[in-house]
Amino acid sequence: MYRKKNQILELTICAIDAFLLIGSLLLSGILRYGSLENWKKIDDVRLLLCVAILLHVALFYFLKIPDGIYRRGRYREALVCLKYSVMMVICIVAVGFAAKQNILISRLQMVYFFAICFMFLWFAHIVIRNRERVLKVNGQRMDNLLVVTTRARAKKIVERFQASKETMWNITGIILLDTPGEETELHGIPVSGDLEHFYGFAASRVVDEVFIQADSIQENERQLKKMILEFEKMGLVVNLSLDLFNLGGTGEKRIYPLEGYNVVAFASQMVDYRMVVLKRLMDIIGGCVGLAAAVILGVVIAPFLLRESPGPLIFKQKRVGKNGRVFDIYKFRSMYADAEEKKHELMEQNEMTGPMFKIEDDPRVTKVGRFIRKTSIDEFPQFWNVLKGDMSLVGTRPPTLDEYQQYEAYQRRRMSFRPGITGLWQVSGRNEIKDFDDVVRLDLEYIDNWSIALDIRILLKTVMVILTGKGAE
């Protein structure tokens, strides 16, 4: 039940926002047309409501509406609700335009809907945010916490829990692992150092959850096991701090069940699976559109390319993908057919420092090839790789096999993400970058800060790079 607490809150907020969204649509329609019946004569109201609900769920998770709702102030909350309302109007209009359906066609109704939706959501979120504070004032539903730690850590732990804006904690007692003695007080909270009789100390207080943080699991293993088992028998939720495993890195740590084992997972970034699903949906839609364009472009450039350089229209090469997976990448051929054989003759002219190969005015590139590289037309067949799942629209550059074999350990982390047609390196002046470590730095910056919004920004910058020719190879 404890594990589902946040999920229930998330679903509750989603349902409340959906109800308010529908109410905003209905009220805006009545204000614009005088009655619901008059509105139905103009717009397909049922279709609008169905589309709005689907868009609501997508935007709710895309914008991560429930995340940090208790930490956000009223003005920051207003910004979140404003962003949601704007995007909802844009998405409804876009869907209606794409489907050629009468959905929210009145601009005046859009204004009404935007204003009502924004005010409804803002008010509701402020109420939700203040719910715990109101309950605290009334002395209801507080989470009573028992802290088990060392004296040196106790003050910081108490201050952190008491400063929480998400949950109202009432610390009912502290058990010190390193200070034996009679019951005293610490920061106004009852304290016990009697580890042999901790059960009586805990049982004499109202406790919902236990938080344990020790300096070393090994030194306190016997006592901690005994405590955890006794607290579980009491029906309490026991939280064992993962800061025990402090490796000095900046990554994240989470507990996972793995084939019957409870393990601590360490990673540079724990990605929300919902955002991964949205990214894949973007890839599928973009892959379909891009592949259709690739077919048209192939028909147009084929006569010119093949006339200058006989050979296959599509160039296929082994590349390394996510975590070392090997796949075939596809491009419109921009070089002469024997380009791969001549590569070793040009290695001394390599302008890049590191395992990556690049030279300016590569003699292996044909005249047509220079044009399609300049305009990035040669990349279009890679949309097939995107549809297959080998690549993404946005990611890191997939290296060749010989490049990957030269990677050092830290450089391999750039392959922990699915490679992309474009990426942060490509829109950061790739022609001016001569050191492979700079490429790695940009790729790792992308991985560590990845979000759907970042992907969209990179895609928009890519379009500008293609139109201006800046940074194209």
PDB file of C-alpha atoms in Angstrom, residues 146-432:
ATOM      1  CA  LEU A 146      10.980   7.139  13.988  1.00  0.00           C
ATOM      2  CA  VAL A 147      14.625   7.887  13.072  1.00  0.00           C
ATOM      3  CA  VAL A 148      17.430   5.359  13.631  1.00  0.00           C
ATOM      4  CA  THR A 149      20.888   6.839  13.062  1.00  0.00           C
ATOM      5  CA  THR A 150      24.080   8.105  14.697  1.00  0.00           C
ATOM      6  CA  ARG A 151      24.334  11.251  16.809  1.00  0.00           C
ATOM      7  CA  ALA A 152      26.416  13.052  14.164  1.00  0.00           C
ATOM      8  CA  ARG A 153      23.765  12.493  11.488  1.00  0.00           C
ATOM      9  CA  ALA A 154      20.659  13.081  13.617  1.00  0.00           C
ATOM     10  CA  LYS A 155      20.450  16.888  13.362  1.00  0.00           C
ATOM     11  CA  LYS A 156      20.719  16.956   9.551  1.00  0.00           C
ATOM     12  CA  ILE A 157      18.147  14.174   9.167  1.00  0.00           C
ATOM     13  CA  VAL A 158      15.653  15.913  11.478  1.00  0.00           C
ATOM     14  CA  GLU A 159      16.071  19.243   9.657  1.00  0.00           C
ATOM     15  CA  ARG A 160      15.614  17.640   6.239  1.00  0.00           C
ATOM     16  CA  PHE A 161      12.413  15.809   7.150  1.00  0.00           C
ATOM     17  CA  GLN A 162      10.936  18.789   8.978  1.00  0.00           C
ATOM     18  CA  ALA A 163      11.639  21.044   5.962  1.00  0.00           C
ATOM     19  CA  SER A 164       9.825  18.739   3.530  1.00  0.00           C
ATOM     20  CA  LYS A 165       7.090  20.418   1.504  1.00  0.00           C
ATOM     21  CA  GLU A 166       5.687  17.182   0.101  1.00  0.00           C
ATOM     22  CA  THR A 167       4.989  15.230   3.293  1.00  0.00           C
ATOM     23  CA  MET A 168       4.301  16.604   6.757  1.00  0.00           C
ATOM     24  CA  TRP A 169       6.544  14.515   8.995  1.00  0.00           C
ATOM     25  CA  ASN A 170       6.146  14.338  12.749  1.00  0.00           C
ATOM     26  CA  ILE A 171       9.349  12.851  14.189  1.00  0.00           C
ATOM     27  CA  THR A 172       8.214  11.023  17.321  1.00  0.00           C
ATOM     28  CA  GLY A 173      11.567   9.602  18.405  1.00  0.00           C
ATOM     29  CA  ILE A 174      15.234   9.024  17.622  1.00  0.00           C
ATOM     30  CA  ILE A 175      17.230   5.860  18.313  1.00  0.00           C
ATOM     31  CA  LEU A 176      20.994   6.459  18.354  1.00  0.00           C
ATOM     32  CA  LEU A 177      23.207   3.580  17.226  1.00  0.00           C
ATOM     33  CA  ASP A 178      26.421   4.969  18.682  1.00  0.00           C
ATOM     34  CA  THR A 179      25.345   6.568  21.976  1.00  0.00           C
ATOM     35  CA  PRO A 180      24.282   4.076  24.660  1.00  0.00           C
ATOM     36  CA  GLY A 181      22.478   5.485  27.670  1.00  0.00           C
ATOM     37  CA  GLU A 182      19.157   6.466  29.129  1.00  0.00           C
ATOM     38  CA  GLU A 183      16.399   8.249  27.225  1.00  0.00           C
ATOM     39  CA  THR A 184      17.080  11.946  26.686  1.00  0.00           C
ATOM     40  CA  GLU A 185      16.052  14.627  24.215  1.00  0.00           C
ATOM     41  CA  LEU A 186      17.684  15.845  21.007  1.00  0.00           C
ATOM     42  CA  HIS A 187      16.316  18.944  19.237  1.00  0.00           C
ATOM     43  CA  GLY A 188      13.193  18.597  21.363  1.00  0.00           C
ATOM     44  CA  ILE A 189      12.621  14.995  20.266  1.00  0.00           C
ATOM     45  CA  PRO A 190      12.760  11.998  22.652  1.00  0.00           C
ATOM     46  CA  VAL A 191      15.957   9.970  22.171  1.00  0.00           C
ATOM     47  CA  SER A 192      17.018   6.477  23.205  1.00  0.00           C
ATOM     48  CA  GLY A 193      20.445   4.882  23.019  1.00  0.00           C
ATOM     49  CA  ASP A 194      19.328   1.610  24.599  1.00  0.00           C
ATOM     50  CA  LEU A 195      19.594  -0.735  21.604  1.00  0.00           C
ATOM     51  CA  GLU A 196      18.574  -3.793  23.625  1.00  0.00           C
ATOM     52  CA  HIS A 197      15.179  -2.293  24.438  1.00  0.00           C
ATOM     53  CA  PHE A 198      14.463  -0.317  21.256  1.00  0.00           C
ATOM     54  CA  TYR A 199      11.172  -2.203  20.809  1.00  0.00           C
ATOM     55  CA  GLY A 200       9.675  -0.728  23.977  1.00  0.00           C
ATOM     56  CA  PHE A 201      10.823   2.773  22.967  1.00  0.00           C
ATOM     57  CA  ALA A 202       9.171   2.423  19.551  1.00  0.00           C
ATOM     58  CA  ALA A 203       6.012   0.756  20.884  1.00  0.00           C
ATOM     59  CA  SER A 204       5.404   3.578  23.362  1.00  0.00           C
ATOM     60  CA  ARG A 205       5.049   6.092  20.517  1.00  0.00           C
ATOM     61  CA  VAL A 206       2.791   6.601  17.509  1.00  0.00           C
ATOM     62  CA  VAL A 207       4.953   5.481  14.574  1.00  0.00           C
ATOM     63  CA  ASP A 208       3.950   5.015  10.910  1.00  0.00           C
ATOM     64  CA  GLU A 209       7.377   4.709   9.307  1.00  0.00           C
ATOM     65  CA  VAL A 210      10.993   4.178  10.285  1.00  0.00           C
ATOM     66  CA  PHE A 211      13.992   5.840   8.645  1.00  0.00           C
ATOM     67  CA  ILE A 212      17.392   4.178   9.143  1.00  0.00           C
ATOM     68  CA  GLN A 213      20.745   5.680   8.221  1.00  0.00           C
ATOM     69  CA  ALA A 214      23.982   4.224   9.575  1.00  0.00           C
ATOM     70  CA  ASP A 215      27.646   4.858   8.864  1.00  0.00           C
ATOM     71  CA  SER A 216      28.298   1.214   8.001  1.00  0.00           C
ATOM     72  CA  ILE A 217      25.964  -1.697   7.360  1.00  0.00           C
ATOM     73  CA  GLN A 218      28.666  -4.234   8.224  1.00  0.00           C
ATOM     74  CA  GLU A 219      29.374  -2.790  11.681  1.00  0.00           C
ATOM     75  CA  ASN A 220      25.689  -2.603  12.573  1.00  0.00           C
ATOM     76  CA  GLU A 221      24.471  -5.593  10.543  1.00  0.00           C
ATOM     77  CA  ARG A 222      23.253  -7.730  13.439  1.00  0.00           C
ATOM     78  CA  GLN A 223      21.462  -4.905  15.200  1.00  0.00           C
ATOM     79  CA  LEU A 224      19.956  -3.482  11.982  1.00  0.00           C
ATOM     80  CA  LYS A 225      18.595  -6.886  10.915  1.00  0.00           C
ATOM     81  CA  LYS A 226      17.006  -7.314  14.328  1.00  0.00           C
ATOM     82  CA  MET A 227      15.451  -3.850  14.167  1.00  0.00           C
ATOM     83  CA  ILE A 228      14.103  -4.235  10.638  1.00  0.00           C
ATOM     84  CA  LEU A 229      12.492  -7.604  11.442  1.00  0.00           C
ATOM     85  CA  GLU A 230      10.892  -6.259  14.632  1.00  0.00           C
ATOM     86  CA  PHE A 231       9.620  -3.113  12.913  1.00  0.00           C
ATOM     87  CA  GLU A 232       8.147  -5.228  10.088  1.00  0.00           C
ATOM     88  CA  LYS A 233       6.358  -7.373  12.679  1.00  0.00           C
ATOM     89  CA  MET A 234       4.873  -4.160  14.064  1.00  0.00           C
ATOM     90  CA  GLY A 235       3.489  -3.402  10.588  1.00  0.00           C
ATOM     91  CA  LEU A 236       5.725  -0.390  10.057  1.00  0.00           C
ATOM     92  CA  VAL A 237       7.298   0.733   6.778  1.00  0.00           C
ATOM     93  CA  VAL A 238      11.096   0.609   7.145  1.00  0.00           C
ATOM     94  CA  ASN A 239      13.183   2.930   4.951  1.00  0.00           C
ATOM     95  CA  LEU A 240      16.907   2.070   4.758  1.00  0.00           C
ATOM     96  CA  SER A 241      18.909   4.988   3.355  1.00  0.00           C
ATOM     97  CA  LEU A 242      20.787   4.256   0.108  1.00  0.00           C
ATOM     98  CA  ASP A 243      23.321   6.934   1.009  1.00  0.00           C
ATOM     99  CA  LEU A 244      25.139   4.100   2.765  1.00  0.00           C
ATOM    100  CA  PHE A 245      26.471   3.248  -0.692  1.00  0.00           C
ATOM    101  CA  ASN A 246      28.198   6.562  -1.322  1.00  0.00           C
ATOM    102  CA  LEU A 247      30.626   6.089  -4.187  1.00  0.00           C
ATOM    103  CA  GLY A 248      31.267   9.789  -4.630  1.00  0.00           C
ATOM    104  CA  GLY A 249      29.620   9.892  -8.072  1.00  0.00           C
ATOM    105  CA  THR A 250      26.760  12.039  -9.311  1.00  0.00           C
ATOM    106  CA  GLY A 251      24.579   9.185 -10.538  1.00  0.00           C
ATOM    107  CA  GLU A 252      21.309   7.851  -9.170  1.00  0.00           C
ATOM    108  CA  LYS A 253      20.633   4.781  -7.024  1.00  0.00           C
ATOM    109  CA  ARG A 254      17.423   2.756  -6.842  1.00  0.00           C
ATOM    110  CA  ILE A 255      16.253  -0.536  -5.395  1.00  0.00           C
ATOM    111  CA  TYR A 256      14.989  -3.131  -7.854  1.00  0.00           C
ATOM    112  CA  PRO A 257      13.864  -6.749  -7.564  1.00  0.00           C
ATOM    113  CA  LEU A 258      16.111  -8.792  -9.859  1.00  0.00           C
ATOM    114  CA  GLU A 259      15.353 -12.503 -10.246  1.00  0.00           C
ATOM    115  CA  GLY A 260      14.496 -12.835  -6.583  1.00  0.00           C
ATOM    116  CA  TYR A 261      17.296 -10.566  -5.358  1.00  0.00           C
ATOM    117  CA  ASN A 262      16.771  -7.053  -3.995  1.00  0.00           C
ATOM    118  CA  VAL A 263      19.541  -5.025  -5.604  1.00  0.00           C
ATOM    119  CA  VAL A 264      20.716  -1.418  -5.541  1.00  0.00           C
ATOM    120  CA  ALA A 265      20.940  -0.150  -9.119  1.00  0.00           C
ATOM    121  CA  PHE A 266      23.534   2.548  -9.889  1.00  0.00           C
ATOM    122  CA  ALA A 267      23.198   4.633 -13.060  1.00  0.00           C
ATOM    123  CA  SER A 268      24.193   8.059 -14.327  1.00  0.00           C
ATOM    124  CA  GLN A 269      20.520   8.796 -14.985  1.00  0.00           C
ATOM    125  CA  MET A 270      17.289   6.917 -14.258  1.00  0.00           C
ATOM    126  CA  VAL A 271      14.986   7.658 -17.193  1.00  0.00           C
ATOM    127  CA  ASP A 272      11.211   7.824 -16.748  1.00  0.00           C
ATOM    128  CA  TYR A 273       9.729   4.975 -18.822  1.00  0.00           C
ATOM    129  CA  ARG A 274       6.822   7.223 -19.862  1.00  0.00           C
ATOM    130  CA  MET A 275       9.254   9.641 -21.492  1.00  0.00           C
ATOM    131  CA  VAL A 276      10.947   6.706 -23.252  1.00  0.00           C
ATOM    132  CA  VAL A 277       7.565   5.667 -24.684  1.00  0.00           C
ATOM    133  CA  LEU A 278       6.930   9.224 -25.897  1.00  0.00           C
ATOM    134  CA  LYS A 279      10.396   9.335 -27.473  1.00  0.00           C
ATOM    135  CA  ARG A 280       9.701   6.076 -29.295  1.00  0.00           C
ATOM    136  CA  LEU A 281       6.352   7.390 -30.549  1.00  0.00           C
ATOM    137  CA  MET A 282       8.161  10.460 -31.878  1.00  0.00           C
ATOM    138  CA  ASP A 283      10.656   8.161 -33.606  1.00  0.00           C
ATOM    139  CA  ILE A 284       7.920   6.101 -35.247  1.00  0.00           C
ATOM    140  CA  ILE A 285       6.029   9.145 -36.516  1.00  0.00           C
ATOM    141  CA  GLY A 286       9.216  10.897 -37.641  1.00  0.00           C
ATOM    142  CA  GLY A 287      10.540   7.673 -39.174  1.00  0.00           C
ATOM    143  CA  CYS A 288       7.420   7.211 -41.305  1.00  0.00           C
ATOM    144  CA  VAL A 289       7.487  10.807 -42.550  1.00  0.00           C
ATOM    145  CA  GLY A 290      11.240  10.746 -43.153  1.00  0.00           C
ATOM    146  CA  LEU A 291      11.175   7.427 -44.980  1.00  0.00           C
ATOM    147  CA  ALA A 292       8.454   8.680 -47.322  1.00  0.00           C
ATOM    148  CA  ALA A 293      10.630  11.718 -48.060  1.00  0.00           C
ATOM    149  CA  ALA A 294      13.637   9.429 -48.583  1.00  0.00           C
ATOM    150  CA  VAL A 295      11.801   7.512 -51.319  1.00  0.00           C
ATOM    151  CA  ILE A 296      10.951  10.737 -53.161  1.00  0.00           C
ATOM    152  CA  LEU A 297      14.470  12.125 -52.782  1.00  0.00           C
ATOM    153  CA  GLY A 298      15.955   8.820 -53.928  1.00  0.00           C
ATOM    154  CA  VAL A 299      13.982   8.945 -57.163  1.00  0.00           C
ATOM    155  CA  VAL A 300      15.175  12.521 -57.804  1.00  0.00           C
ATOM    156  CA  ILE A 301      18.899  12.143 -57.034  1.00  0.00           C
ATOM    157  CA  ALA A 302      19.429   8.589 -58.336  1.00  0.00           C
ATOM    158  CA  PRO A 303      20.031   9.534 -62.017  1.00  0.00           C
ATOM    159  CA  PHE A 304      22.587  12.219 -61.110  1.00  0.00           C
ATOM    160  CA  LEU A 305      24.416  10.164 -58.481  1.00  0.00           C
ATOM    161  CA  LEU A 306      24.607   6.958 -60.526  1.00  0.00           C
ATOM    162  CA  ARG A 307      25.661   8.790 -63.661  1.00  0.00           C
ATOM    163  CA  GLU A 308      28.634  10.358 -61.892  1.00  0.00           C
ATOM    164  CA  SER A 309      29.572   7.254 -59.923  1.00  0.00           C
ATOM    165  CA  PRO A 310      28.171   3.861 -60.944  1.00  0.00           C
ATOM    166  CA  GLY A 311      27.344   1.585 -58.036  1.00  0.00           C
ATOM    167  CA  PRO A 312      24.602   1.090 -55.447  1.00  0.00           C
ATOM    168  CA  LEU A 313      22.356   4.032 -54.612  1.00  0.00           C
ATOM    169  CA  ILE A 314      22.239   3.070 -50.920  1.00  0.00           C
ATOM    170  CA  PHE A 315      25.433   2.773 -48.891  1.00  0.00           C
ATOM    171  CA  LYS A 316      25.347   0.180 -46.094  1.00  0.00           C
ATOM    172  CA  GLN A 317      27.894   0.039 -43.289  1.00  0.00           C
ATOM    173  CA  LYS A 318      28.287  -1.713 -39.937  1.00  0.00           C
ATOM    174  CA  ARG A 319      27.891   0.691 -37.041  1.00  0.00           C
ATOM    175  CA  VAL A 320      27.806   0.308 -33.264  1.00  0.00           C
ATOM    176  CA  GLY A 321      24.585   1.152 -31.447  1.00  0.00           C
ATOM    177  CA  LYS A 322      23.336   1.149 -27.882  1.00  0.00           C
ATOM    178  CA  ASN A 323      25.711  -0.637 -25.479  1.00  0.00           C
ATOM    179  CA  GLY A 324      27.758  -2.180 -28.282  1.00  0.00           C
ATOM    180  CA  ARG A 325      24.972  -3.594 -30.488  1.00  0.00           C
ATOM    181  CA  VAL A 326      26.062  -3.817 -34.121  1.00  0.00           C
ATOM    182  CA  PHE A 327      23.624  -2.845 -36.884  1.00  0.00           C
ATOM    183  CA  ASP A 328      23.631  -1.882 -40.560  1.00  0.00           C
ATOM    184  CA  ILE A 329      23.265   1.849 -41.162  1.00  0.00           C
ATOM    185  CA  TYR A 330      21.851   3.119 -44.472  1.00  0.00           C
ATOM    186  CA  LYS A 331      22.685   6.299 -46.358  1.00  0.00           C
ATOM    187  CA  PHE A 332      22.458   7.637 -49.883  1.00  0.00           C
ATOM    188  CA  ARG A 333      25.926   6.947 -51.259  1.00  0.00           C
ATOM    189  CA  SER A 334      27.923  10.190 -51.354  1.00  0.00           C
ATOM    190  CA  MET A 335      31.332   8.640 -52.168  1.00  0.00           C
ATOM    191  CA  TYR A 336      32.827   6.618 -54.963  1.00  0.00           C
ATOM    192  CA  ALA A 337      32.159   2.893 -54.752  1.00  0.00           C
ATOM    193  CA  ASP A 338      35.733   2.079 -53.622  1.00  0.00           C
ATOM    194  CA  ALA A 339      35.774   4.694 -50.836  1.00  0.00           C
ATOM    195  CA  GLU A 340      36.168   2.199 -47.986  1.00  0.00           C
ATOM    196  CA  GLU A 341      39.235   0.620 -49.585  1.00  0.00           C
ATOM    197  CA  LYS A 342      40.902   4.038 -49.952  1.00  0.00           C
ATOM    198  CA  LYS A 343      40.249   5.115 -46.363  1.00  0.00           C
ATOM    199  CA  HIS A 344      43.515   3.668 -44.993  1.00  0.00           C
ATOM    200  CA  GLU A 345      45.469   5.750 -47.536  1.00  0.00           C
ATOM    201  CA  LEU A 346      43.993   8.946 -46.065  1.00  0.00           C
ATOM    202  CA  MET A 347      44.451   8.192 -42.363  1.00  0.00           C
ATOM    203  CA  GLU A 348      47.490  10.483 -42.127  1.00  0.00           C
ATOM    204  CA  GLN A 349      45.276  13.411 -43.175  1.00  0.00           C
ATOM    205  CA  ASN A 350      42.769  12.812 -40.382  1.00  0.00           C
ATOM    206  CA  GLU A 351      41.842  16.165 -38.799  1.00  0.00           C
ATOM    207  CA  MET A 352      40.289  14.679 -35.674  1.00  0.00           C
ATOM    208  CA  THR A 353      42.185  13.940 -32.477  1.00  0.00           C
ATOM    209  CA  GLY A 354      41.104  10.509 -31.282  1.00  0.00           C
ATOM    210  CA  PRO A 355      39.484   7.467 -32.907  1.00  0.00           C
ATOM    211  CA  MET A 356      37.051   9.448 -35.100  1.00  0.00           C
ATOM    212  CA  PHE A 357      37.970   9.961 -38.791  1.00  0.00           C
ATOM    213  CA  LYS A 358      37.194  13.172 -40.704  1.00  0.00           C
ATOM    214  CA  ILE A 359      39.016  15.228 -43.320  1.00  0.00           C
ATOM    215  CA  GLU A 360      38.007  18.361 -45.178  1.00  0.00           C
ATOM    216  CA  ASP A 361      37.569  18.091 -48.953  1.00  0.00           C
ATOM    217  CA  ASP A 362      37.609  14.290 -48.824  1.00  0.00           C
ATOM    218  CA  PRO A 363      38.642  13.169 -52.366  1.00  0.00           C
ATOM    219  CA  ARG A 364      36.397  10.116 -52.066  1.00  0.00           C
ATOM    220  CA  VAL A 365      33.263  12.285 -52.092  1.00  0.00           C
ATOM    221  CA  THR A 366      31.576  12.835 -55.458  1.00  0.00           C
ATOM    222  CA  LYS A 367      30.221  16.195 -56.660  1.00  0.00           C
ATOM    223  CA  VAL A 368      26.647  15.041 -56.134  1.00  0.00           C
ATOM    224  CA  GLY A 369      27.771  13.594 -52.824  1.00  0.00           C
ATOM    225  CA  ARG A 370      29.013  16.994 -51.650  1.00  0.00           C
ATOM    226  CA  PHE A 371      25.606  18.475 -52.413  1.00  0.00           C
ATOM    227  CA  ILE A 372      23.613  15.805 -50.597  1.00  0.00           C
ATOM    228  CA  ARG A 373      26.002  15.998 -47.634  1.00  0.00           C
ATOM    229  CA  LYS A 374      25.722  19.783 -47.509  1.00  0.00           C
ATOM    230  CA  THR A 375      21.932  19.514 -47.455  1.00  0.00           C
ATOM    231  CA  SER A 376      21.949  16.337 -45.266  1.00  0.00           C
ATOM    232  CA  ILE A 377      19.937  14.492 -47.923  1.00  0.00           C
ATOM    233  CA  ASP A 378      22.345  11.564 -47.590  1.00  0.00           C
ATOM    234  CA  GLU A 379      21.005  10.927 -44.064  1.00  0.00           C
ATOM    235  CA  PHE A 380      17.390  10.262 -45.081  1.00  0.00           C
ATOM    236  CA  PRO A 381      17.641   6.466 -45.502  1.00  0.00           C
ATOM    237  CA  GLN A 382      18.542   6.336 -41.807  1.00  0.00           C
ATOM    238  CA  PHE A 383      14.850   6.857 -41.073  1.00  0.00           C
ATOM    239  CA  TRP A 384      14.575   3.139 -41.822  1.00  0.00           C
ATOM    240  CA  ASN A 385      17.029   2.539 -38.965  1.00  0.00           C
ATOM    241  CA  VAL A 386      14.811   4.715 -36.788  1.00  0.00           C
ATOM    242  CA  LEU A 387      11.714   2.687 -37.634  1.00  0.00           C
ATOM    243  CA  LYS A 388      13.567  -0.564 -36.937  1.00  0.00           C
ATOM    244  CA  GLY A 389      14.663   0.743 -33.550  1.00  0.00           C
ATOM    245  CA  ASP A 390      18.409   0.704 -34.273  1.00  0.00           C
ATOM    246  CA  MET A 391      18.496   4.490 -34.055  1.00  0.00           C
ATOM    247  CA  SER A 392      16.452   7.422 -32.816  1.00  0.00           C
ATOM    248  CA  LEU A 393      15.701  10.817 -34.339  1.00  0.00           C
ATOM    249  CA  VAL A 394      17.957  12.397 -31.703  1.00  0.00           C
ATOM    250  CA  GLY A 395      20.851  10.691 -29.975  1.00  0.00           C
ATOM    251  CA  THR A 396      24.608  10.246 -30.212  1.00  0.00           C
ATOM    252  CA  ARG A 397      26.654   9.604 -33.356  1.00  0.00           C
ATOM    253  CA  PRO A 398      26.973   5.844 -34.080  1.00  0.00           C
ATOM    254  CA  PRO A 399      30.682   4.977 -34.518  1.00  0.00           C
ATOM    255  CA  THR A 400      32.173   2.514 -36.972  1.00  0.00           C
ATOM    256  CA  LEU A 401      33.473  -0.810 -35.657  1.00  0.00           C
ATOM    257  CA  ASP A 402      37.128   0.213 -35.829  1.00  0.00           C
ATOM    258  CA  GLU A 403      36.411   3.501 -34.033  1.00  0.00           C
ATOM    259  CA  TYR A 404      34.511   1.740 -31.247  1.00  0.00           C
ATOM    260  CA  GLN A 405      37.350  -0.733 -30.680  1.00  0.00           C
ATOM    261  CA  GLN A 406      39.654   2.204 -29.881  1.00  0.00           C
ATOM    262  CA  TYR A 407      37.347   3.714 -27.258  1.00  0.00           C
ATOM    263  CA  GLU A 408      38.500   4.128 -23.688  1.00  0.00           C
ATOM    264  CA  ALA A 409      36.126   3.219 -20.838  1.00  0.00           C
ATOM    265  CA  TYR A 410      34.705   6.734 -20.301  1.00  0.00           C
ATOM    266  CA  GLN A 411      34.162   7.152 -24.058  1.00  0.00           C
ATOM    267  CA  ARG A 412      31.994   4.038 -24.212  1.00  0.00           C
ATOM    268  CA  ARG A 413      29.368   5.710 -22.016  1.00  0.00           C
ATOM    269  CA  ARG A 414      28.307   7.767 -25.021  1.00  0.00           C
ATOM    270  CA  MET A 415      26.945   4.489 -26.410  1.00  0.00           C
ATOM    271  CA  SER A 416      24.705   3.939 -23.366  1.00  0.00           C
ATOM    272  CA  PHE A 417      22.039   5.841 -25.320  1.00  0.00           C
ATOM    273  CA  ARG A 418      20.451   4.874 -28.622  1.00  0.00           C
ATOM    274  CA  PRO A 419      22.302   6.650 -31.454  1.00  0.00           C
ATOM    275  CA  GLY A 420      20.475   9.284 -33.459  1.00  0.00           C
ATOM    276  CA  ILE A 421      20.291  10.846 -36.898  1.00  0.00           C
ATOM    277  CA  THR A 422      21.025  14.175 -35.255  1.00  0.00           C
ATOM    278  CA  GLY A 423      22.282  15.186 -31.842  1.00  0.00           C
ATOM    279  CA  LEU A 424      23.829  17.879 -29.703  1.00  0.00           C
ATOM    280  CA  TRP A 425      27.182  17.517 -31.444  1.00  0.00           C
ATOM    281  CA  GLN A 426      25.639  17.964 -34.897  1.00  0.00           C
ATOM    282  CA  VAL A 427      23.975  21.259 -33.948  1.00  0.00           C
ATOM    283  CA  SER A 428      26.995  22.628 -32.052  1.00  0.00           C
ATOM    284  CA  GLY A 429      29.227  23.457 -34.999  1.00  0.00           C
ATOM    285  CA  ARG A 430      30.498  19.989 -35.876  1.00  0.00           C
ATOM    286  CA  ASN A 431      32.879  21.282 -38.550  1.00  0.00           C
ATOM    287  CA  GLU A 432      34.702  23.343 -35.937  1.00  0.00           C
TER     288      GLU A 432
END
